[in-house]
Amino acid sequence: MKYGMNHLSLAVRLALTAGALTIAGLAQAQTQTPPADTPSSTDQNTPPSRNKAKTLQSVVVTGSLIRRVDVETASPVVTLDRATLTNSGKPVLGDVLQALPSISGNATNPSNNSNGGGVASPLLEAGDGASRVSLRGLGINRTLVLVNGQRMANPDINLIPPEMIDRVDVLAEGASTVYGSDAIGGVVNFILRKDFQGAQISLNDGISSHGDSQRRGFNLTAGATGDKFSIAAGLDYNKYDETLASRRKFSRQQLYLSSGSVVAAGSSSIPTGRIQLPASIVGQYGCTVDSNGNANVTLAQGDGSALGDYRCRLPSDTYNYAALNYIQTAQKRTNGFVLGSYNFTDSLTGFVDAFYNHTSSSGQDAPSPVGTGDGLIIYADNPINPFGITFSQNRLFPGDPNSGYTFQTRLTGAGTRVHSYITNTGQINAGLRGNFGQDSSWIWDASVNYSHTKRDQRDTNEVDIPSLQAAVDAGANIFDQASVGDQLSKGVKTPIYIFTQSTKQAQFNASGELLDLPAGAMQVSMGALYRKQMMNYTVSDFAVLDPVTTTCQILQEACGSPGRGSYNVKEVFAETLIPLLSEQPWAHSLNLDLGIRSSNYSTTGTTTNGKIAIEWKPVADLLVRGTISQVFRAPNLNELYDGRTLVQPNLNDPCRGLSAADLAAHQAACQFVPVNWGGNDPAQVNTFYSGANTVGAKLKPEKGKSIDIGLVYDPDWIPGLSTSLDFWHIYLSDTLTAIQADTVVNSCFNNASSPYCSFITRENNDSTKPGQVFLINTPVVNLGNTSTSGIDYTLRYKIPHFDLGGMDPGNFRAGLNTSYTSTYNVNATPGEPGTKTVNYAGTFTPQFGNISRWRGTLTLNWDKGNWNAQWQSRYVHRLTALNGDAVFAGVNIPMASVLYHSIQLGYAVPSIHTRFDVGVDNLSNKLPPLIYQNGGNYNVDTATYDVLGRYYWVRATVKF
């Protein structure tokens, strides 16, 4: 498949234009001769001499182990400074980070309410209030989140206290040689504040233009700095009110694009029942039977005791579950942090960084759908049953023509299912750092890091199947809930799922100058670490999944499996920066950066990865850079040890509507499927997600390469201007993924020898619905190749101060940050017959999410005296939602581009040490584009677009 060659040509034109501007600027710079008395500039990219090293404060920059004084290096880092974080007005960091152009694809946030009432899994995010990041659209597992360079056990960026952050560095290229596993799409590094003096308290509030979605909170920060110590501590609290989907027009009803028409529909599990009957009974209603000779009816009148109370079930007989979902989940967070250091001597410092977060949150789903798939049986001789057949998951005995028929209803009397979470997370990093002698350039640091998170999930109002069965056996008329709803709903339970993770790490690093070369000092950094990670997932006994029946004692969707595992990793690493040339014609500086890392995992063995990077400054204000690095990701604990979880995706079954000859040619994939079969009913089929170890499989790391070539231009003839252009490419093979149900079935359909044929189990000929998928195993496997490439362009300009007719207009700054995705190529099953590589750039799919080609932000800042203001625009380009029709395969639907605007205005009152800020987000009240049933949450893509609409916020900050 090919998408938008015109977009690629546009990207090339952009690159050529930027290159032309650079060459023009370079020529201009060469023609400008500085006055004789002007001192020569010092190139920050030239490694400092020993004397300079003593006077300039070098730091470890994100993307390198080398301590540098350089502003720009070979690594393309985008930095969000403290002012940017503050001006956004966001109480949590997730809303700020997820707006970056380099972040795309599927990543959860507090608008995610999908599947919260069930799907018991450690991976479940719906309603837990988390926000995660997916750089380059490669997924949250391929983006490494760090706090001061240290990993988090729970990389939910909403749990990081914003007041302890000085800046956020975002590196959107592979960095496995610097940070190890997971840094494939890149790294998000939260850098902590230092030397905080005094105290401040801030209060904030916000509400949407609809009068809902209120948020409010406060934070208190205090610190002190002395000759030998520095300490800062803070407390933060914020609360978000839940918002029902019925409060917005686009989400109040589940919409389906079906056969080219948009219909307001919902779930086929309705309170009046979806009742399967054989042709011998259903004929009196005039219903059209399926290929198995069956049809569905529903209650039309009366109490259901007579056959005349029923009619044929129509496609329009659905239940609007969407209205009871949340488009903003309920959240309350309390954070605390302590940052401190103490100088024992001039060459020895101790430090500790610690934070703790307590989050309580909840999502909500409609009342429980329940039926024979959950293990319920309605016997033929039950007085409430007028049909004289038994409704059950399977036939009571082989060949029984009067059992095995399906019954499905929705117990509205049980109330909505609320899935609540309490998540506690703590992290502490402590250690020592110092010098190897007062006259040495060598420094060292040793640290230990411990992080722990525990998530307690409770799903209220889950139906207890044994209690429901007892009520039905005792005569509670499940065909007519209106009269006996309270009897049917007495047996609800609250299953508890507890997910625990921890990380323990010890690390030692040393760095300094190794050799004096003609172009400067050769610098080296090296180190070693040991890390152990653990996970444990427990499930209430009555909610443990039976892999044979696919049920438990409560609703099938809420059944889960315990999981437990751990691994350790030992790593050694080194990096060197070698200055090759300095102060030469067309080589103001030329540096070579080499890195290597060897990682030994207790689960997958040893992998060694390297990088090579070039930094070339032909002149002082132009940096040409390039990096080629090997990347890898070891299978994580969930991918290894998660127990079986029932997931029910929609399956586009290739066995539908086939002739006898076609079925014979695809017998492995289409076993028991009848001729001209109408397809799975419902289209949602049972699949078992699980870690590889659960099914006895072995995993290996996914590996690949990351390439970045770019330039940075800071023209001295335009003071205050800095611009960069980077071409990037990331390639991965043997990708770790939970195989999709569609992939399993299509692979077997195209190749009868596929190992995935054994993953498929269909109902046999003894069933009332032969050919229906009973179960598909979808464990984590090494499968497929993925590659993505594109261009990033940034511009920052601090406009020189000017007067306007004798009036001082203040100071202005502008910033542009854009990303263009040229390719996002995926081959799901390389080497198998019928396989192909698909370019998902410019498309939306449920699997990969939103991979729009263009994303960008434009920010304008102004300040004068006690006033300041900011205008920010965020752009998401138009794209195509693939396979958007529920009936017709291959139908793609357009999604319009969206441009958001936000404003902020601030005023400081020095006399009372107070600052006031007001702001409006989504100023023009843009609505998200519709993708109908393809969106996991109420018709839209919540990972990309705003769902609340225009939003007002205020904040007051007092400093002491």
Short mmCIF file of N, CA and C in Angstrom, two decimals, residues 65-178:
data_model
loop_
_atom_site.label_atom_id
_atom_site.label_comp_id
_atom_site.label_asym_id
_atom_site.label_seq_id
_atom_site.Cartn_x
_atom_site.Cartn_y
_atom_site.Cartn_z
N LEU A 65 26.85 9.63 27.77
CA LEU A 65 27.46 9.41 29.09
C LEU A 65 28.53 10.44 29.39
N ILE A 66 28.96 11.20 28.37
CA ILE A 66 30.04 12.17 28.51
C ILE A 66 29.52 13.44 29.14
N ARG A 67 30.29 13.96 30.09
CA ARG A 67 29.96 15.25 30.69
C ARG A 67 30.40 16.35 29.74
N ARG A 68 29.47 17.27 29.41
CA ARG A 68 29.72 18.29 28.39
C ARG A 68 29.34 19.66 28.90
N VAL A 69 29.91 20.67 28.26
CA VAL A 69 29.45 22.04 28.46
C VAL A 69 28.70 22.53 27.23
N ASP A 70 28.55 21.65 26.24
CA ASP A 70 27.94 22.04 24.97
C ASP A 70 26.43 22.18 25.08
N VAL A 71 25.92 23.13 24.34
CA VAL A 71 24.47 23.28 24.25
C VAL A 71 23.89 22.24 23.29
N GLU A 72 24.55 22.03 22.16
CA GLU A 72 24.10 21.06 21.17
C GLU A 72 25.16 19.98 21.00
N THR A 73 24.71 18.73 20.89
CA THR A 73 25.61 17.60 20.69
C THR A 73 25.10 16.79 19.50
N ALA A 74 25.63 15.57 19.35
CA ALA A 74 25.19 14.71 18.26
C ALA A 74 23.77 14.22 18.46
N SER A 75 23.24 14.34 19.67
CA SER A 75 21.90 13.84 19.98
C SER A 75 20.85 14.94 19.83
N PRO A 76 19.78 14.70 19.04
CA PRO A 76 18.74 15.71 18.85
C PRO A 76 17.77 15.74 20.03
N VAL A 77 18.03 16.58 20.99
CA VAL A 77 17.23 16.66 22.21
C VAL A 77 16.32 17.89 22.15
N VAL A 78 15.03 17.69 22.41
CA VAL A 78 14.08 18.79 22.58
C VAL A 78 13.86 18.97 24.07
N THR A 79 14.04 20.19 24.55
CA THR A 79 13.94 20.47 25.99
C THR A 79 12.72 21.33 26.28
N LEU A 80 11.95 20.88 27.26
CA LEU A 80 10.85 21.68 27.81
C LEU A 80 11.33 22.25 29.13
N ASP A 81 11.57 23.56 29.17
CA ASP A 81 12.08 24.16 30.40
C ASP A 81 10.96 24.39 31.40
N ARG A 82 11.33 24.88 32.55
CA ARG A 82 10.35 25.04 33.62
C ARG A 82 9.26 26.04 33.23
N ALA A 83 9.64 27.11 32.50
CA ALA A 83 8.65 28.09 32.07
C ALA A 83 7.60 27.46 31.15
N THR A 84 8.04 26.57 30.27
CA THR A 84 7.11 25.89 29.37
C THR A 84 6.12 25.03 30.15
N LEU A 85 6.63 24.31 31.14
CA LEU A 85 5.75 23.47 31.96
C LEU A 85 4.76 24.33 32.74
N THR A 86 5.23 25.44 33.27
CA THR A 86 4.37 26.30 34.09
C THR A 86 3.32 27.01 33.24
N ASN A 87 3.73 27.53 32.09
CA ASN A 87 2.80 28.28 31.24
C ASN A 87 1.68 27.42 30.69
N SER A 88 1.88 26.11 30.65
CA SER A 88 0.82 25.23 30.14
C SER A 88 -0.39 25.20 31.06
N GLY A 89 -0.17 25.47 32.35
CA GLY A 89 -1.26 25.45 33.32
C GLY A 89 -1.73 24.05 33.69
N LYS A 90 -1.03 23.02 33.24
CA LYS A 90 -1.46 21.64 33.49
C LYS A 90 -0.99 21.18 34.87
N PRO A 91 -1.89 20.61 35.67
CA PRO A 91 -1.48 20.10 36.99
C PRO A 91 -0.66 18.81 36.91
N VAL A 92 -0.74 18.09 35.79
CA VAL A 92 0.03 16.86 35.61
C VAL A 92 0.84 16.98 34.33
N LEU A 93 1.92 16.19 34.26
CA LEU A 93 2.86 16.33 33.16
C LEU A 93 2.41 15.61 31.89
N GLY A 94 1.52 14.64 32.01
CA GLY A 94 1.12 13.88 30.84
C GLY A 94 0.50 14.72 29.75
N ASP A 95 -0.33 15.69 30.13
CA ASP A 95 -0.99 16.53 29.13
C ASP A 95 0.02 17.35 28.34
N VAL A 96 1.14 17.72 28.96
CA VAL A 96 2.16 18.52 28.29
C VAL A 96 2.97 17.65 27.33
N LEU A 97 3.41 16.50 27.82
CA LEU A 97 4.30 15.65 27.02
C LEU A 97 3.58 15.06 25.82
N GLN A 98 2.33 14.65 25.99
CA GLN A 98 1.63 13.98 24.89
C GLN A 98 1.30 14.92 23.74
N ALA A 99 1.50 16.22 23.91
CA ALA A 99 1.27 17.17 22.83
C ALA A 99 2.49 17.36 21.95
N LEU A 100 3.64 16.76 22.29
CA LEU A 100 4.85 16.93 21.49
C LEU A 100 4.69 16.28 20.12
N PRO A 101 5.22 16.90 19.06
CA PRO A 101 5.06 16.34 17.72
C PRO A 101 5.71 14.98 17.52
N SER A 102 6.76 14.67 18.27
CA SER A 102 7.45 13.39 18.09
C SER A 102 6.72 12.24 18.75
N ILE A 103 5.63 12.52 19.46
CA ILE A 103 4.86 11.49 20.15
C ILE A 103 3.59 11.21 19.37
N SER A 104 3.35 9.93 19.07
CA SER A 104 2.19 9.54 18.28
C SER A 104 1.83 8.10 18.59
N GLY A 105 0.83 7.57 17.89
CA GLY A 105 0.43 6.18 18.10
C GLY A 105 -0.54 6.02 19.24
N ASN A 106 -0.48 4.87 19.89
CA ASN A 106 -1.36 4.55 21.00
C ASN A 106 -0.65 4.77 22.32
N ALA A 107 -1.17 5.64 23.14
CA ALA A 107 -0.66 5.85 24.50
C ALA A 107 -1.83 6.28 25.36
N THR A 108 -1.97 5.67 26.52
CA THR A 108 -3.12 5.94 27.35
C THR A 108 -3.02 7.31 28.02
N ASN A 109 -4.17 7.82 28.45
CA ASN A 109 -4.26 9.04 29.25
C ASN A 109 -5.57 8.98 30.03
N PRO A 110 -5.86 9.96 30.88
CA PRO A 110 -7.06 9.87 31.73
C PRO A 110 -8.39 9.90 30.98
N SER A 111 -8.38 10.08 29.66
CA SER A 111 -9.61 9.96 28.89
C SER A 111 -9.89 8.52 28.48
N ASN A 112 -8.99 7.60 28.83
CA ASN A 112 -9.16 6.20 28.45
C ASN A 112 -10.05 5.50 29.47
N ASN A 113 -11.25 5.13 29.04
CA ASN A 113 -12.19 4.41 29.89
C ASN A 113 -12.51 3.03 29.31
N SER A 114 -11.80 2.64 28.24
CA SER A 114 -12.15 1.45 27.48
C SER A 114 -11.94 0.17 28.27
N ASN A 115 -12.92 -0.73 28.20
CA ASN A 115 -12.83 -2.07 28.78
C ASN A 115 -12.57 -2.07 30.28
N GLY A 116 -12.88 -0.98 30.93
CA GLY A 116 -12.55 -0.91 32.35
C GLY A 116 -13.34 -1.86 33.22
N GLY A 117 -14.56 -2.23 32.82
CA GLY A 117 -15.37 -3.09 33.66
C GLY A 117 -14.94 -4.54 33.63
N GLY A 118 -13.98 -4.88 32.82
CA GLY A 118 -13.53 -6.26 32.74
C GLY A 118 -12.10 -6.32 32.26
N VAL A 119 -11.80 -7.33 31.45
CA VAL A 119 -10.46 -7.54 30.91
C VAL A 119 -9.44 -7.41 32.02
N ALA A 120 -9.45 -8.38 32.93
CA ALA A 120 -8.56 -8.35 34.08
C ALA A 120 -7.15 -8.67 33.63
N SER A 121 -6.28 -7.67 33.61
CA SER A 121 -4.93 -7.84 33.11
C SER A 121 -4.01 -6.83 33.78
N PRO A 122 -2.74 -7.19 33.99
CA PRO A 122 -1.79 -6.19 34.49
C PRO A 122 -1.64 -5.01 33.54
N LEU A 123 -1.95 -5.23 32.25
CA LEU A 123 -1.79 -4.18 31.26
C LEU A 123 -2.96 -3.22 31.22
N LEU A 124 -4.03 -3.53 31.94
CA LEU A 124 -5.22 -2.68 31.89
C LEU A 124 -4.91 -1.28 32.38
N GLU A 125 -5.28 -0.28 31.59
CA GLU A 125 -5.05 1.12 31.96
C GLU A 125 -6.35 1.89 32.12
N ALA A 126 -7.46 1.33 31.67
CA ALA A 126 -8.69 2.09 31.60
C ALA A 126 -9.17 2.53 32.97
N GLY A 127 -9.09 3.83 33.22
CA GLY A 127 -9.59 4.37 34.48
C GLY A 127 -8.55 4.56 35.55
N ASP A 128 -7.29 4.17 35.30
CA ASP A 128 -6.29 4.31 36.36
C ASP A 128 -5.62 5.67 36.37
N GLY A 129 -6.01 6.56 35.45
CA GLY A 129 -5.50 7.92 35.46
C GLY A 129 -4.11 8.10 34.92
N ALA A 130 -3.52 7.06 34.34
CA ALA A 130 -2.14 7.12 33.88
C ALA A 130 -2.03 7.82 32.54
N SER A 131 -0.85 8.41 32.30
CA SER A 131 -0.47 8.91 30.98
C SER A 131 0.90 8.33 30.63
N ARG A 132 1.02 7.86 29.41
CA ARG A 132 2.29 7.30 28.97
C ARG A 132 2.66 7.91 27.63
N VAL A 133 3.88 7.67 27.18
CA VAL A 133 4.36 8.30 25.96
C VAL A 133 4.84 7.25 24.98
N SER A 134 4.62 7.54 23.69
CA SER A 134 5.00 6.65 22.61
C SER A 134 5.75 7.47 21.56
N LEU A 135 7.07 7.55 21.70
CA LEU A 135 7.86 8.30 20.75
C LEU A 135 7.90 7.58 19.40
N ARG A 136 7.77 8.35 18.34
CA ARG A 136 7.78 7.86 16.96
C ARG A 136 6.64 6.88 16.68
N GLY A 137 5.65 6.81 17.59
CA GLY A 137 4.54 5.89 17.39
C GLY A 137 4.92 4.44 17.56
N LEU A 138 6.05 4.17 18.20
CA LEU A 138 6.54 2.80 18.33
C LEU A 138 6.01 2.09 19.57
N GLY A 139 5.19 2.76 20.35
CA GLY A 139 4.57 2.11 21.51
C GLY A 139 5.25 2.49 22.80
N ILE A 140 4.50 2.38 23.90
CA ILE A 140 5.01 2.82 25.20
C ILE A 140 6.14 1.94 25.70
N ASN A 141 6.24 0.69 25.24
CA ASN A 141 7.32 -0.18 25.69
C ASN A 141 8.64 0.14 25.01
N ARG A 142 8.61 0.98 23.97
CA ARG A 142 9.83 1.34 23.26
C ARG A 142 10.23 2.78 23.53
N THR A 143 9.64 3.38 24.55
CA THR A 143 10.04 4.70 25.03
C THR A 143 10.47 4.56 26.48
N LEU A 144 11.69 4.96 26.78
CA LEU A 144 12.23 4.83 28.14
C LEU A 144 11.99 6.13 28.90
N VAL A 145 11.35 6.02 30.06
CA VAL A 145 11.08 7.18 30.92
C VAL A 145 12.05 7.15 32.10
N LEU A 146 12.74 8.27 32.31
CA LEU A 146 13.76 8.38 33.35
C LEU A 146 13.48 9.58 34.24
N VAL A 147 13.91 9.48 35.49
CA VAL A 147 13.94 10.61 36.39
C VAL A 147 15.39 10.81 36.80
N ASN A 148 15.98 11.91 36.33
CA ASN A 148 17.41 12.17 36.54
C ASN A 148 18.27 10.99 36.07
N GLY A 149 17.87 10.41 34.95
CA GLY A 149 18.63 9.32 34.37
C GLY A 149 18.35 7.96 34.96
N GLN A 150 17.39 7.85 35.91
CA GLN A 150 17.08 6.57 36.55
C GLN A 150 15.72 6.07 36.10
N ARG A 151 15.64 4.75 35.87
CA ARG A 151 14.39 4.13 35.45
C ARG A 151 13.33 4.19 36.55
N MET A 152 12.07 4.14 36.11
CA MET A 152 10.94 4.08 37.02
C MET A 152 10.30 2.70 36.95
N ALA A 153 9.86 2.17 38.07
CA ALA A 153 9.12 0.91 38.07
C ALA A 153 7.79 1.07 37.37
N ASN A 154 7.19 2.24 37.50
CA ASN A 154 5.91 2.54 36.87
C ASN A 154 6.07 3.82 36.05
N PRO A 155 6.29 3.72 34.75
CA PRO A 155 6.56 4.92 33.94
C PRO A 155 5.30 5.71 33.58
N ASP A 156 4.43 5.91 34.56
CA ASP A 156 3.27 6.79 34.41
C ASP A 156 3.73 8.20 34.71
N ILE A 157 3.78 9.07 33.71
CA ILE A 157 4.34 10.39 33.92
C ILE A 157 3.42 11.30 34.72
N ASN A 158 2.16 10.90 34.91
CA ASN A 158 1.27 11.71 35.74
C ASN A 158 1.59 11.59 37.23
N LEU A 159 2.35 10.58 37.62
CA LEU A 159 2.64 10.44 39.05
C LEU A 159 3.91 11.19 39.46
N ILE A 160 4.60 11.81 38.51
CA ILE A 160 5.80 12.58 38.84
C ILE A 160 5.38 13.96 39.33
N PRO A 161 5.79 14.38 40.52
CA PRO A 161 5.41 15.71 41.02
C PRO A 161 5.98 16.81 40.13
N PRO A 162 5.16 17.63 39.50
CA PRO A 162 5.68 18.64 38.58
C PRO A 162 6.62 19.65 39.23
N GLU A 163 6.39 19.95 40.50
CA GLU A 163 7.20 20.99 41.15
C GLU A 163 8.64 20.55 41.41
N MET A 164 8.92 19.26 41.29
CA MET A 164 10.30 18.83 41.51
C MET A 164 11.10 18.81 40.20
N ILE A 165 10.46 19.16 39.08
CA ILE A 165 11.10 19.07 37.78
C ILE A 165 11.63 20.44 37.34
N ASP A 166 12.90 20.44 36.93
CA ASP A 166 13.51 21.65 36.38
C ASP A 166 13.26 21.76 34.88
N ARG A 167 13.40 20.63 34.18
CA ARG A 167 13.16 20.59 32.74
C ARG A 167 12.91 19.15 32.33
N VAL A 168 12.43 18.98 31.10
CA VAL A 168 12.23 17.65 30.53
C VAL A 168 13.00 17.59 29.22
N ASP A 169 13.91 16.63 29.11
CA ASP A 169 14.65 16.39 27.88
C ASP A 169 14.00 15.24 27.13
N VAL A 170 13.70 15.46 25.86
CA VAL A 170 13.09 14.43 25.02
C VAL A 170 14.05 14.12 23.88
N LEU A 171 14.59 12.92 23.91
CA LEU A 171 15.50 12.44 22.87
C LEU A 171 14.74 11.44 22.00
N ALA A 172 14.48 11.81 20.75
CA ALA A 172 13.66 10.97 19.87
C ALA A 172 14.54 10.20 18.89
N GLU A 173 15.50 9.46 19.42
CA GLU A 173 16.30 8.53 18.63
C GLU A 173 16.72 7.38 19.54
N GLY A 174 17.12 6.28 18.95
CA GLY A 174 17.54 5.14 19.73
C GLY A 174 18.75 5.45 20.59
N ALA A 175 18.76 4.93 21.83
CA ALA A 175 19.85 5.25 22.76
C ALA A 175 20.16 4.05 23.65
N SER A 176 20.22 2.85 23.06
CA SER A 176 20.45 1.65 23.86
C SER A 176 21.86 1.59 24.42
N THR A 177 22.85 2.19 23.75
CA THR A 177 24.21 2.15 24.29
C THR A 177 24.36 3.03 25.51
N VAL A 178 23.50 4.01 25.66
CA VAL A 178 23.56 4.90 26.82
C VAL A 178 22.69 4.40 27.96
#
